[in-house]
Each structure stands twice: as C-alpha cells, then as structure tokens.
Amino acid sequence: LLVIASARPRQALSQGNRSVDAIAIAMTVDVSGSMEALDLTPRGENYKTRLDVVKEMFRKFIEARPDDLIGLVTFGGYASSRAPLTADHETLLHVLNGVQVPSVGYDANGRPIDPDETMTAVGDGLATALARLKDAEPKSKIAILLSDGVSNTGVVEPDQAAAAAEKLGIRVYTIGVGTHSRRTPFKARDMYGRTSIAYADMSFDESQLKSIAAKTHARYFSVRDAEGLKAALEEIDSLEKTTLDRTVYQRWNEHFVPFLLLGTALVLFAVSLQMVASRRLV
C-alpha cells in the first residue's frame, strides 16, 4: 500500500491543448580534459573552467526556450546521451548541472588507466546527437556542437558524421571555445595539496569545426570569451519553427491519501504485534 501511495495515483480533472512553436535541438558538449582550462572566465570573477562557463550559458539558453525540444549529448573519449529530446527542461537542467569532466585514473607509472578518457571523439558525439534528432517531430532540427579540442579517437570520423547530418537535413552549428595560447591557465595542485594556477599550450582544430558547419549549411562560431558564446547562441534563435500541439493538465484529483493512511496503520499494527510477541518470549 505504501508503494502504491509513493507512485502517487491521480486522475486528471481538466486538461487543455495549446499550440507552441518549437525546434529540436541536440546540445553536444565536449567534456574532455581541456575543458578544465580557465581562459573563458569573465573579468572580475573567480576562476571558472571552460565547462562551467559553457554550462551557465546553456542553462540560460534552455530557460529562454521553454517550448523547444532539447536534448543533451556529451563526449570526451566516448559519447554519451545524457538526456533525450524533451520539453521537461527542469529535468534537463538537473542533468546539465551534473555534467563534469571525467576523472582519469593513473597507474603506478603515471600512465592513464583508460587513455581514451583523455581524448576527444567529435565524430561519435555528433553521430549520437543525429540519432536523437533523426525522428524528431519539429521540422527544424539542429545540433549545437561545442568543442575545444582536436578529434583524435572514436568510431565515426567527423566528416562522416557531417555527411550524415547533411543527408538528414540537420544543420550543425559548431562552436570552437577557448584561446590559442601557450599561456592557457589551469587549476593545479602542488606536492603539498595547495591549489595554484599552471599554464599550458592549448589549441583546437578550427578547420574541422568550420568544415562540419559548412557541409550542413550552418555556421561556425569562434568564441574567445563568455560574451562570444552568448552571441553565438542568440543567433540560433532565428531558425524556422514548427507548430506543435501540446496537452496541458491543469487540475488533478489525488488518490494516494487512502493508500498512505492504511499502509501506515498496517505498519504500526505490525510493529505493535512484534513488540507484544517479543515480551511474551522474554
């Protein structure tokens, strides 16, 4: 009875339909190790990783598009579908908030236990996004592919994924994030466990991202700071939308209360019987 109550049985008393203008968007985000760089941090703020800034911007982007079907795919060495295309943006934001750069374990010789986790599978990430978009209802279907690295692993080549997107009529807007610099800051820890800022030589393959966008009749955006990323996402807002009918439930009749009360009473009765039986045994 308590299990039934926790399932929250209820009946819709009133519902309505409303029309919304929507597009289908698969956000495809690089979570390789280089996304921990700190070069996208807005001036005057505490250091944030590239991934932290990207998540903040995507969160605002999702909140500004309440009617669109949006999904989330991440990729490092492996591609992962984190959320299907959904209008439940509250759940999507919860999933986005939990996205992190995978931690990489190392053996006694300092070599990564799973080397693929340190790499970037751009083609696999895009192919996974296309699989989500292929049968989506809206007419306009796009993928937003955001990366700061060079594709160096994966089953699907980026050019193959781009050709598949063109065939499916899916535009792929690509965003290259970060700076080309030998002085790209990272958070690091010294031998005493203290946090410090280290610097490394960073670059990414802009030509590959440009090629993917061009093949799918979309655009490439080169983003050097958070404002550039914001401008790139705002431009996508002008796409053609599809009118969809959506059912809206307004009032419910809740039926879980009787199950909850009766289940609780039976639990208390069972506990009482057990206490009585225990005293008799003593």
JSON list of C-alpha atoms in Angstrom, two decimals, residues 76-228:
[
{"chain": "A", "resi": 76, "resn": "GLY", "atom": "CA", "xyz": [35.25, 13.02, -24.42]},
{"chain": "A", "resi": 77, "resn": "GLY", "atom": "CA", "xyz": [36.86, 9.74, -25.38]},
{"chain": "A", "resi": 78, "resn": "TYR", "atom": "CA", "xyz": [33.34, 8.30, -25.51]},
{"chain": "A", "resi": 79, "resn": "ALA", "atom": "CA", "xyz": [29.98, 9.79, -26.48]},
{"chain": "A", "resi": 80, "resn": "SER", "atom": "CA", "xyz": [27.10, 9.63, -24.03]},
{"chain": "A", "resi": 81, "resn": "SER", "atom": "CA", "xyz": [23.44, 10.57, -24.49]},
{"chain": "A", "resi": 82, "resn": "ARG", "atom": "CA", "xyz": [22.63, 12.34, -21.21]},
{"chain": "A", "resi": 83, "resn": "ALA", "atom": "CA", "xyz": [19.05, 13.41, -21.99]},
{"chain": "A", "resi": 84, "resn": "PRO", "atom": "CA", "xyz": [16.67, 12.66, -24.88]},
{"chain": "A", "resi": 85, "resn": "LEU", "atom": "CA", "xyz": [14.85, 15.45, -26.71]},
{"chain": "A", "resi": 86, "resn": "THR", "atom": "CA", "xyz": [12.43, 16.72, -24.10]},
{"chain": "A", "resi": 87, "resn": "ALA", "atom": "CA", "xyz": [10.15, 19.59, -23.16]},
{"chain": "A", "resi": 88, "resn": "ASP", "atom": "CA", "xyz": [10.81, 18.81, -19.49]},
{"chain": "A", "resi": 89, "resn": "HIS", "atom": "CA", "xyz": [13.51, 21.44, -19.12]},
{"chain": "A", "resi": 90, "resn": "GLU", "atom": "CA", "xyz": [13.59, 21.24, -15.34]},
{"chain": "A", "resi": 91, "resn": "THR", "atom": "CA", "xyz": [14.91, 17.70, -15.56]},
{"chain": "A", "resi": 92, "resn": "LEU", "atom": "CA", "xyz": [17.24, 18.66, -18.43]},
{"chain": "A", "resi": 93, "resn": "LEU", "atom": "CA", "xyz": [18.77, 21.46, -16.32]},
{"chain": "A", "resi": 94, "resn": "HIS", "atom": "CA", "xyz": [19.29, 18.99, -13.47]},
{"chain": "A", "resi": 95, "resn": "VAL", "atom": "CA", "xyz": [21.16, 16.67, -15.83]},
{"chain": "A", "resi": 96, "resn": "LEU", "atom": "CA", "xyz": [23.21, 19.56, -17.25]},
{"chain": "A", "resi": 97, "resn": "ASN", "atom": "CA", "xyz": [24.19, 20.65, -13.75]},
{"chain": "A", "resi": 98, "resn": "GLY", "atom": "CA", "xyz": [25.69, 17.20, -13.10]},
{"chain": "A", "resi": 99, "resn": "VAL", "atom": "CA", "xyz": [27.92, 17.18, -16.20]},
{"chain": "A", "resi": 100, "resn": "GLN", "atom": "CA", "xyz": [31.60, 17.05, -15.28]},
{"chain": "A", "resi": 101, "resn": "VAL", "atom": "CA", "xyz": [34.92, 16.32, -16.93]},
{"chain": "A", "resi": 102, "resn": "PRO", "atom": "CA", "xyz": [35.51, 12.57, -16.30]},
{"chain": "A", "resi": 103, "resn": "SER", "atom": "CA", "xyz": [38.19, 11.86, -13.72]},
{"chain": "A", "resi": 104, "resn": "VAL", "atom": "CA", "xyz": [41.06, 9.82, -15.14]},
{"chain": "A", "resi": 105, "resn": "GLY", "atom": "CA", "xyz": [42.85, 7.22, -13.05]},
{"chain": "A", "resi": 106, "resn": "TYR", "atom": "CA", "xyz": [46.59, 6.62, -13.40]},
{"chain": "A", "resi": 107, "resn": "ASP", "atom": "CA", "xyz": [48.71, 3.53, -12.81]},
{"chain": "A", "resi": 108, "resn": "ALA", "atom": "CA", "xyz": [51.94, 3.31, -10.78]},
{"chain": "A", "resi": 109, "resn": "ASN", "atom": "CA", "xyz": [53.96, 4.58, -13.77]},
{"chain": "A", "resi": 110, "resn": "GLY", "atom": "CA", "xyz": [51.83, 7.69, -14.17]},
{"chain": "A", "resi": 111, "resn": "ARG", "atom": "CA", "xyz": [50.07, 6.46, -17.30]},
{"chain": "A", "resi": 112, "resn": "PRO", "atom": "CA", "xyz": [46.27, 6.84, -17.62]},
{"chain": "A", "resi": 113, "resn": "ILE", "atom": "CA", "xyz": [44.41, 3.58, -16.95]},
{"chain": "A", "resi": 114, "resn": "ASP", "atom": "CA", "xyz": [41.94, 4.37, -19.74]},
{"chain": "A", "resi": 115, "resn": "PRO", "atom": "CA", "xyz": [43.79, 6.57, -22.30]},
{"chain": "A", "resi": 116, "resn": "ASP", "atom": "CA", "xyz": [40.61, 7.12, -24.35]},
{"chain": "A", "resi": 117, "resn": "GLU", "atom": "CA", "xyz": [39.14, 9.17, -21.49]},
{"chain": "A", "resi": 118, "resn": "THR", "atom": "CA", "xyz": [41.78, 11.85, -22.15]},
{"chain": "A", "resi": 119, "resn": "MET", "atom": "CA", "xyz": [40.89, 12.09, -25.87]},
{"chain": "A", "resi": 120, "resn": "THR", "atom": "CA", "xyz": [38.15, 13.75, -27.96]},
{"chain": "A", "resi": 121, "resn": "ALA", "atom": "CA", "xyz": [35.67, 11.81, -30.12]},
{"chain": "A", "resi": 122, "resn": "VAL", "atom": "CA", "xyz": [33.97, 14.62, -32.07]},
{"chain": "A", "resi": 123, "resn": "GLY", "atom": "CA", "xyz": [32.51, 12.29, -34.71]},
{"chain": "A", "resi": 124, "resn": "ASP", "atom": "CA", "xyz": [30.97, 9.94, -32.15]},
{"chain": "A", "resi": 125, "resn": "GLY", "atom": "CA", "xyz": [29.43, 12.85, -30.25]},
{"chain": "A", "resi": 126, "resn": "LEU", "atom": "CA", "xyz": [27.83, 14.27, -33.39]},
{"chain": "A", "resi": 127, "resn": "ALA", "atom": "CA", "xyz": [26.63, 10.84, -34.57]},
{"chain": "A", "resi": 128, "resn": "THR", "atom": "CA", "xyz": [24.92, 10.28, -31.20]},
{"chain": "A", "resi": 129, "resn": "ALA", "atom": "CA", "xyz": [23.19, 13.67, -31.48]},
{"chain": "A", "resi": 130, "resn": "LEU", "atom": "CA", "xyz": [21.98, 12.84, -35.01]},
{"chain": "A", "resi": 131, "resn": "ALA", "atom": "CA", "xyz": [20.48, 9.57, -33.77]},
{"chain": "A", "resi": 132, "resn": "ARG", "atom": "CA", "xyz": [18.44, 11.58, -31.25]},
{"chain": "A", "resi": 133, "resn": "LEU", "atom": "CA", "xyz": [17.29, 14.13, -33.85]},
{"chain": "A", "resi": 134, "resn": "LYS", "atom": "CA", "xyz": [16.50, 11.81, -36.76]},
{"chain": "A", "resi": 135, "resn": "ASP", "atom": "CA", "xyz": [12.87, 11.05, -35.84]},
{"chain": "A", "resi": 136, "resn": "ALA", "atom": "CA", "xyz": [12.07, 14.30, -34.00]},
{"chain": "A", "resi": 137, "resn": "GLU", "atom": "CA", "xyz": [8.69, 15.88, -34.79]},
{"chain": "A", "resi": 138, "resn": "PRO", "atom": "CA", "xyz": [9.73, 19.53, -35.43]},
{"chain": "A", "resi": 139, "resn": "LYS", "atom": "CA", "xyz": [10.68, 20.47, -38.99]},
{"chain": "A", "resi": 140, "resn": "SER", "atom": "CA", "xyz": [13.79, 22.38, -37.92]},
{"chain": "A", "resi": 141, "resn": "LYS", "atom": "CA", "xyz": [16.37, 20.07, -36.36]},
{"chain": "A", "resi": 142, "resn": "ILE", "atom": "CA", "xyz": [19.77, 21.34, -35.32]},
{"chain": "A", "resi": 143, "resn": "ALA", "atom": "CA", "xyz": [22.78, 20.21, -33.36]},
{"chain": "A", "resi": 144, "resn": "ILE", "atom": "CA", "xyz": [24.97, 22.64, -31.44]},
{"chain": "A", "resi": 145, "resn": "LEU", "atom": "CA", "xyz": [28.43, 21.06, -31.41]},
{"chain": "A", "resi": 146, "resn": "LEU", "atom": "CA", "xyz": [30.75, 22.70, -28.90]},
{"chain": "A", "resi": 147, "resn": "SER", "atom": "CA", "xyz": [34.38, 21.63, -28.67]},
{"chain": "A", "resi": 148, "resn": "ASP", "atom": "CA", "xyz": [37.77, 22.98, -27.66]},
{"chain": "A", "resi": 149, "resn": "GLY", "atom": "CA", "xyz": [39.93, 20.15, -28.97]},
{"chain": "A", "resi": 150, "resn": "VAL", "atom": "CA", "xyz": [41.05, 18.06, -31.92]},
{"chain": "A", "resi": 151, "resn": "SER", "atom": "CA", "xyz": [39.19, 14.88, -32.86]},
{"chain": "A", "resi": 152, "resn": "ASN", "atom": "CA", "xyz": [41.67, 12.09, -32.14]},
{"chain": "A", "resi": 153, "resn": "THR", "atom": "CA", "xyz": [39.60, 8.99, -31.36]},
{"chain": "A", "resi": 154, "resn": "GLY", "atom": "CA", "xyz": [36.20, 7.41, -31.94]},
{"chain": "A", "resi": 155, "resn": "VAL", "atom": "CA", "xyz": [34.48, 5.03, -34.35]},
{"chain": "A", "resi": 156, "resn": "VAL", "atom": "CA", "xyz": [32.89, 7.72, -36.55]},
{"chain": "A", "resi": 157, "resn": "GLU", "atom": "CA", "xyz": [35.02, 10.30, -38.36]},
{"chain": "A", "resi": 158, "resn": "PRO", "atom": "CA", "xyz": [33.76, 13.91, -38.06]},
{"chain": "A", "resi": 159, "resn": "ASP", "atom": "CA", "xyz": [33.45, 14.18, -41.87]},
{"chain": "A", "resi": 160, "resn": "GLN", "atom": "CA", "xyz": [31.29, 11.04, -41.94]},
{"chain": "A", "resi": 161, "resn": "ALA", "atom": "CA", "xyz": [29.02, 12.43, -39.23]},
{"chain": "A", "resi": 162, "resn": "ALA", "atom": "CA", "xyz": [28.76, 15.75, -41.10]},
{"chain": "A", "resi": 163, "resn": "ALA", "atom": "CA", "xyz": [27.80, 13.93, -44.31]},
{"chain": "A", "resi": 164, "resn": "ALA", "atom": "CA", "xyz": [25.09, 12.03, -42.41]},
{"chain": "A", "resi": 165, "resn": "ALA", "atom": "CA", "xyz": [23.76, 15.31, -40.97]},
{"chain": "A", "resi": 166, "resn": "GLU", "atom": "CA", "xyz": [23.58, 16.84, -44.45]},
{"chain": "A", "resi": 167, "resn": "LYS", "atom": "CA", "xyz": [21.70, 13.81, -45.75]},
{"chain": "A", "resi": 168, "resn": "LEU", "atom": "CA", "xyz": [19.21, 14.05, -42.87]},
{"chain": "A", "resi": 169, "resn": "GLY", "atom": "CA", "xyz": [18.75, 17.79, -43.37]},
{"chain": "A", "resi": 170, "resn": "ILE", "atom": "CA", "xyz": [20.10, 18.59, -39.90]},
{"chain": "A", "resi": 171, "resn": "ARG", "atom": "CA", "xyz": [22.16, 21.74, -39.55]},
{"chain": "A", "resi": 172, "resn": "VAL", "atom": "CA", "xyz": [25.14, 21.55, -37.22]},
{"chain": "A", "resi": 173, "resn": "TYR", "atom": "CA", "xyz": [26.17, 24.85, -35.64]},
{"chain": "A", "resi": 174, "resn": "THR", "atom": "CA", "xyz": [29.71, 24.45, -34.40]},
{"chain": "A", "resi": 175, "resn": "ILE", "atom": "CA", "xyz": [31.32, 26.45, -31.62]},
{"chain": "A", "resi": 176, "resn": "GLY", "atom": "CA", "xyz": [35.05, 26.48, -31.00]},
{"chain": "A", "resi": 177, "resn": "VAL", "atom": "CA", "xyz": [35.79, 27.63, -27.46]},
{"chain": "A", "resi": 178, "resn": "GLY", "atom": "CA", "xyz": [39.00, 28.78, -25.85]},
{"chain": "A", "resi": 179, "resn": "THR", "atom": "CA", "xyz": [42.15, 30.54, -26.93]},
{"chain": "A", "resi": 180, "resn": "HIS", "atom": "CA", "xyz": [45.21, 29.55, -28.94]},
{"chain": "A", "resi": 181, "resn": "SER", "atom": "CA", "xyz": [47.87, 30.24, -26.37]},
{"chain": "A", "resi": 182, "resn": "ARG", "atom": "CA", "xyz": [50.90, 28.77, -24.68]},
{"chain": "A", "resi": 183, "resn": "ARG", "atom": "CA", "xyz": [49.74, 30.55, -21.56]},
{"chain": "A", "resi": 184, "resn": "THR", "atom": "CA", "xyz": [46.33, 28.95, -21.06]},
{"chain": "A", "resi": 185, "resn": "PRO", "atom": "CA", "xyz": [45.62, 28.82, -17.31]},
{"chain": "A", "resi": 186, "resn": "PHE", "atom": "CA", "xyz": [44.60, 25.65, -15.46]},
{"chain": "A", "resi": 187, "resn": "LYS", "atom": "CA", "xyz": [43.97, 24.91, -11.82]},
{"chain": "A", "resi": 188, "resn": "ALA", "atom": "CA", "xyz": [46.67, 22.64, -10.43]},
{"chain": "A", "resi": 189, "resn": "ARG", "atom": "CA", "xyz": [47.79, 21.26, -7.06]},
{"chain": "A", "resi": 190, "resn": "ASP", "atom": "CA", "xyz": [51.36, 21.26, -5.82]},
{"chain": "A", "resi": 191, "resn": "MET", "atom": "CA", "xyz": [53.02, 18.45, -3.87]},
{"chain": "A", "resi": 192, "resn": "TYR", "atom": "CA", "xyz": [51.54, 19.79, -0.63]},
{"chain": "A", "resi": 193, "resn": "GLY", "atom": "CA", "xyz": [47.97, 19.77, -1.99]},
{"chain": "A", "resi": 194, "resn": "ARG", "atom": "CA", "xyz": [47.75, 23.54, -2.35]},
{"chain": "A", "resi": 195, "resn": "THR", "atom": "CA", "xyz": [45.76, 24.95, -5.29]},
{"chain": "A", "resi": 196, "resn": "SER", "atom": "CA", "xyz": [47.71, 27.01, -7.78]},
{"chain": "A", "resi": 197, "resn": "ILE", "atom": "CA", "xyz": [47.43, 28.22, -11.38]},
{"chain": "A", "resi": 198, "resn": "ALA", "atom": "CA", "xyz": [49.54, 26.46, -14.01]},
{"chain": "A", "resi": 199, "resn": "TYR", "atom": "CA", "xyz": [49.86, 27.26, -17.72]},
{"chain": "A", "resi": 200, "resn": "ALA", "atom": "CA", "xyz": [49.86, 25.00, -20.79]},
{"chain": "A", "resi": 201, "resn": "ASP", "atom": "CA", "xyz": [50.00, 25.20, -24.59]},
{"chain": "A", "resi": 202, "resn": "MET", "atom": "CA", "xyz": [46.42, 24.90, -25.91]},
{"chain": "A", "resi": 203, "resn": "SER", "atom": "CA", "xyz": [44.94, 24.81, -29.42]},
{"chain": "A", "resi": 204, "resn": "PHE", "atom": "CA", "xyz": [41.99, 23.27, -31.28]},
{"chain": "A", "resi": 205, "resn": "ASP", "atom": "CA", "xyz": [41.10, 22.30, -34.84]},
{"chain": "A", "resi": 206, "resn": "GLU", "atom": "CA", "xyz": [39.04, 25.22, -36.14]},
{"chain": "A", "resi": 207, "resn": "SER", "atom": "CA", "xyz": [39.23, 23.97, -39.73]},
{"chain": "A", "resi": 208, "resn": "GLN", "atom": "CA", "xyz": [37.41, 20.77, -38.78]},
{"chain": "A", "resi": 209, "resn": "LEU", "atom": "CA", "xyz": [34.62, 22.62, -36.98]},
{"chain": "A", "resi": 210, "resn": "LYS", "atom": "CA", "xyz": [34.27, 25.05, -39.90]},
{"chain": "A", "resi": 211, "resn": "SER", "atom": "CA", "xyz": [34.04, 22.15, -42.35]},
{"chain": "A", "resi": 212, "resn": "ILE", "atom": "CA", "xyz": [31.26, 20.44, -40.34]},
{"chain": "A", "resi": 213, "resn": "ALA", "atom": "CA", "xyz": [29.22, 23.66, -40.24]},
{"chain": "A", "resi": 214, "resn": "ALA", "atom": "CA", "xyz": [29.75, 24.39, -43.94]},
{"chain": "A", "resi": 215, "resn": "LYS", "atom": "CA", "xyz": [28.72, 20.88, -45.02]},
{"chain": "A", "resi": 216, "resn": "THR", "atom": "CA", "xyz": [25.45, 21.14, -43.10]},
{"chain": "A", "resi": 217, "resn": "HIS", "atom": "CA", "xyz": [24.65, 24.71, -44.28]},
{"chain": "A", "resi": 218, "resn": "ALA", "atom": "CA", "xyz": [25.12, 26.15, -40.80]},
{"chain": "A", "resi": 219, "resn": "ARG", "atom": "CA", "xyz": [27.67, 28.48, -39.20]},
{"chain": "A", "resi": 220, "resn": "TYR", "atom": "CA", "xyz": [30.84, 28.22, -37.20]},
{"chain": "A", "resi": 221, "resn": "PHE", "atom": "CA", "xyz": [31.39, 30.49, -34.21]},
{"chain": "A", "resi": 222, "resn": "SER", "atom": "CA", "xyz": [34.81, 31.21, -32.75]},
{"chain": "A", "resi": 223, "resn": "VAL", "atom": "CA", "xyz": [34.31, 32.00, -29.09]},
{"chain": "A", "resi": 224, "resn": "ARG", "atom": "CA", "xyz": [37.08, 33.59, -27.06]},
{"chain": "A", "resi": 225, "resn": "ASP", "atom": "CA", "xyz": [35.03, 34.59, -24.03]},
{"chain": "A", "resi": 226, "resn": "ALA", "atom": "CA", "xyz": [31.63, 34.09, -22.41]},
{"chain": "A", "resi": 227, "resn": "GLU", "atom": "CA", "xyz": [30.08, 37.01, -24.33]},
{"chain": "A", "resi": 228, "resn": "GLY", "atom": "CA", "xyz": [31.08, 35.42, -27.63]}
]
